[in-house]
């Protein structure tokens, strides 16, 4: 089972070969009480040590499939289930330094049963997590 | 003989515990430990391969129902009318969604399906496709013997066009497979704590319903004949069995006087620290059972012979 906070520490890792990191990966547990069609997920903004990585430029990996921000809206069938984590893939040449980072996220979820002015609704989380290598 | 309430728990109560510190069997155990006979689930939450149903999961489901002596009550469904950023669902898509959920609910043994339609305003007026969607699946609901029950949920009170629209629909179609689910949050008469990021300005404005919309419990009489299921929404019950938001000491006698004998399905919606929900649900069951017992002692029913005479 997953860590209780939406931000997962396990899985926080650099991407790419050791000498040529291209970015990093952050796992996020479905923070809503029901699994959502991907078209209801309006992206995830990531902030690491106060540097912002906007939702529109991140990639989202769910199982075998990787979505761009625009592709999320087109995916009206596949769902991000409760009790599972999505991987946010962030482009950052050189990757992140080994060590502890302050990571913040904003997940935007569109709940059709919320009044229009509350769509999308944000979910925030903030946690210190560690890059091992 | 007086008819008693039926007691159940919605697994919604265990949000955030489920999938982190609680699996499906743990959830069954905690529900059965309250003395409940019914279990309510959310399709898109508790079916791991939703909308698919894997054979192994189905076997496990029936095994757990048997082991913990629980019956399926209500199956929660969502009609995501605002399905894409620039496109709403069509009636046909909505009807297909309801068909999927009715069929899933039937295979799992449920008697009720709660569709949550997208809304178009602050008063939670459902998207206009709701009526066409429901009308298209009424025959199927009849065939499966399932009642479709949209919920009346704060900030929508009982006396409201949304409720009138649903009752008009029942009267126009004559259906016995559509009704109302009352969420007891409409009776909340004291404020909820502020949510994450909520400001006093927000609470005074669009979020003012979180102070409680205080529907008078007497108004239950106006809708009880259309209400086969109740979600017992609550937020915090303290060590003295005192609920900080929902006036159970009014709600329970009102339901007893009206002869309600359907389910009260617990919906805990409060602090999400691990394992808090388990104890909160137990407190609610202790509190409601106590109030039911007190009402029955104060209103002993007449022996059957006398009633029939």
PDB file of N, CA, C and O in Angstrom, chain B residues 157-160 163-164 167 171 180 182 215-227 258:
ATOM      1  N   UNK B 157     -31.547  22.268  -0.160  1.00  0.00           N
ATOM      2  CA  UNK B 157     -32.467  21.867   0.921  1.00  0.00           C
ATOM      3  C   UNK B 157     -33.602  20.978   0.382  1.00  0.00           C
ATOM      4  O   UNK B 157     -33.654  20.692  -0.819  1.00  0.00           O
ATOM      5  N   UNK B 158     -34.519  20.582   1.239  1.00  0.00           N
ATOM      6  CA  UNK B 158     -35.651  19.757   0.802  1.00  0.00           C
ATOM      7  C   UNK B 158     -36.610  20.570  -0.053  1.00  0.00           C
ATOM      8  O   UNK B 158     -37.047  20.105  -1.115  1.00  0.00           O
ATOM      9  N   UNK B 159     -36.929  21.767   0.399  1.00  0.00           N
ATOM     10  CA  UNK B 159     -37.845  22.604  -0.391  1.00  0.00           C
ATOM     11  C   UNK B 159     -37.050  23.364  -1.447  1.00  0.00           C
ATOM     12  O   UNK B 159     -36.535  24.462  -1.197  1.00  0.00           O
ATOM     13  N   UNK B 160     -36.917  22.747  -2.610  1.00  0.00           N
ATOM     14  CA  UNK B 160     -36.050  23.322  -3.642  1.00  0.00           C
ATOM     15  C   UNK B 160     -36.457  22.758  -5.006  1.00  0.00           C
ATOM     16  O   UNK B 160     -36.900  21.609  -5.097  1.00  0.00           O
ATOM     17  N   UNK B 163     -35.383  19.166  -5.909  1.00  0.00           N
ATOM     18  CA  UNK B 163     -36.184  18.090  -5.322  1.00  0.00           C
ATOM     19  C   UNK B 163     -37.529  18.006  -6.051  1.00  0.00           C
ATOM     20  O   UNK B 163     -37.999  16.903  -6.395  1.00  0.00           O
ATOM     21  N   UNK B 164     -38.111  19.160  -6.322  1.00  0.00           N
ATOM     22  CA  UNK B 164     -39.400  19.162  -7.050  1.00  0.00           C
ATOM     23  C   UNK B 164     -39.243  18.490  -8.411  1.00  0.00           C
ATOM     24  O   UNK B 164     -40.123  17.748  -8.860  1.00  0.00           O
ATOM     25  N   UNK B 167     -39.235  14.762  -7.962  1.00  0.00           N
ATOM     26  CA  UNK B 167     -40.557  14.232  -7.592  1.00  0.00           C
ATOM     27  C   UNK B 167     -41.510  14.314  -8.794  1.00  0.00           C
ATOM     28  O   UNK B 167     -42.271  13.376  -9.058  1.00  0.00           O
ATOM     29  N   UNK B 171     -43.594  11.230 -10.498  1.00  0.00           N
ATOM     30  CA  UNK B 171     -45.045  11.279 -10.725  1.00  0.00           C
ATOM     31  C   UNK B 171     -45.382  11.146 -12.209  1.00  0.00           C
ATOM     32  O   UNK B 171     -46.332  10.474 -12.580  1.00  0.00           O
ATOM     33  N   UNK B 180     -35.299   9.324  -3.851  1.00  0.00           N
ATOM     34  CA  UNK B 180     -34.364  10.299  -3.299  1.00  0.00           C
ATOM     35  C   UNK B 180     -33.480   9.640  -2.250  1.00  0.00           C
ATOM     36  O   UNK B 180     -33.935   8.808  -1.470  1.00  0.00           O
ATOM     37  N   UNK B 182     -31.494  10.947   0.919  1.00  0.00           N
ATOM     38  CA  UNK B 182     -31.280  12.123   1.757  1.00  0.00           C
ATOM     39  C   UNK B 182     -29.926  11.992   2.451  1.00  0.00           C
ATOM     40  O   UNK B 182     -29.639  10.979   3.089  1.00  0.00           O
ATOM     41  N   UNK B 215     -31.753  22.596   7.566  1.00  0.00           N
ATOM     42  CA  UNK B 215     -33.098  22.216   7.127  1.00  0.00           C
ATOM     43  C   UNK B 215     -33.871  21.702   8.347  1.00  0.00           C
ATOM     44  O   UNK B 215     -33.353  20.864   9.100  1.00  0.00           O
ATOM     45  N   UNK B 216     -35.101  22.196   8.589  1.00  0.00           N
ATOM     46  CA  UNK B 216     -35.876  21.686   9.734  1.00  0.00           C
ATOM     47  C   UNK B 216     -36.223  20.208   9.525  1.00  0.00           C
ATOM     48  O   UNK B 216     -36.696  19.836   8.444  1.00  0.00           O
ATOM     49  N   UNK B 217     -35.984  19.393  10.542  1.00  0.00           N
ATOM     50  CA  UNK B 217     -36.191  17.949  10.365  1.00  0.00           C
ATOM     51  C   UNK B 217     -37.653  17.611  10.054  1.00  0.00           C
ATOM     52  O   UNK B 217     -37.936  16.593   9.421  1.00  0.00           O
ATOM     53  N   UNK B 218     -38.574  18.494  10.470  1.00  0.00           N
ATOM     54  CA  UNK B 218     -40.000  18.246  10.209  1.00  0.00           C
ATOM     55  C   UNK B 218     -40.271  18.120   8.706  1.00  0.00           C
ATOM     56  O   UNK B 218     -41.222  17.452   8.290  1.00  0.00           O
ATOM     57  N   UNK B 219     -39.426  18.773   7.879  1.00  0.00           N
ATOM     58  CA  UNK B 219     -39.668  18.731   6.430  1.00  0.00           C
ATOM     59  C   UNK B 219     -39.403  17.356   5.816  1.00  0.00           C
ATOM     60  O   UNK B 219     -39.766  17.102   4.672  1.00  0.00           O
ATOM     61  N   UNK B 220     -38.782  16.450   6.600  1.00  0.00           N
ATOM     62  CA  UNK B 220     -38.622  15.074   6.113  1.00  0.00           C
ATOM     63  C   UNK B 220     -39.972  14.472   5.724  1.00  0.00           C
ATOM     64  O   UNK B 220     -40.061  13.650   4.800  1.00  0.00           O
ATOM     65  N   UNK B 221     -41.011  14.895   6.446  1.00  0.00           N
ATOM     66  CA  UNK B 221     -42.353  14.344   6.188  1.00  0.00           C
ATOM     67  C   UNK B 221     -42.789  14.574   4.737  1.00  0.00           C
ATOM     68  O   UNK B 221     -43.545  13.788   4.173  1.00  0.00           O
ATOM     69  N   UNK B 222     -42.273  15.641   4.123  1.00  0.00           N
ATOM     70  CA  UNK B 222     -42.698  15.990   2.764  1.00  0.00           C
ATOM     71  C   UNK B 222     -42.063  15.091   1.694  1.00  0.00           C
ATOM     72  O   UNK B 222     -42.537  15.057   0.564  1.00  0.00           O
ATOM     73  N   UNK B 223     -40.975  14.402   2.047  1.00  0.00           N
ATOM     74  CA  UNK B 223     -40.266  13.598   1.034  1.00  0.00           C
ATOM     75  C   UNK B 223     -40.068  12.138   1.450  1.00  0.00           C
ATOM     76  O   UNK B 223     -39.544  11.344   0.670  1.00  0.00           O
ATOM     77  N   UNK B 224     -40.486  11.785   2.649  1.00  0.00           N
ATOM     78  CA  UNK B 224     -40.146  10.460   3.164  1.00  0.00           C
ATOM     79  C   UNK B 224     -40.692   9.340   2.274  1.00  0.00           C
ATOM     80  O   UNK B 224     -40.056   8.297   2.113  1.00  0.00           O
ATOM     81  N   UNK B 225     -41.853   9.576   1.652  1.00  0.00           N
ATOM     82  CA  UNK B 225     -42.421   8.501   0.807  1.00  0.00           C
ATOM     83  C   UNK B 225     -41.572   8.238  -0.439  1.00  0.00           C
ATOM     84  O   UNK B 225     -41.696   7.193  -1.077  1.00  0.00           O
ATOM     85  N   UNK B 226     -40.711   9.189  -0.789  1.00  0.00           N
ATOM     86  CA  UNK B 226     -39.838   9.006  -1.957  1.00  0.00           C
ATOM     87  C   UNK B 226     -38.424   8.626  -1.545  1.00  0.00           C
ATOM     88  O   UNK B 226     -37.522   8.592  -2.376  1.00  0.00           O
ATOM     89  N   UNK B 227     -38.209   8.411  -0.254  1.00  0.00           N
ATOM     90  CA  UNK B 227     -36.847   8.254   0.271  1.00  0.00           C
ATOM     91  C   UNK B 227     -36.611   6.840   0.790  1.00  0.00           C
ATOM     92  O   UNK B 227     -36.943   6.542   1.939  1.00  0.00           O
ATOM     93  N   UNK B 258     -41.813   8.989  11.537  1.00  0.00           N
ATOM     94  CA  UNK B 258     -42.299   8.784  10.165  1.00  0.00           C
ATOM     95  C   UNK B 258     -42.268   7.310   9.763  1.00  0.00           C
ATOM     96  O   UNK B 258     -42.631   6.956   8.644  1.00  0.00           O
TER      97      UNK B 258
END
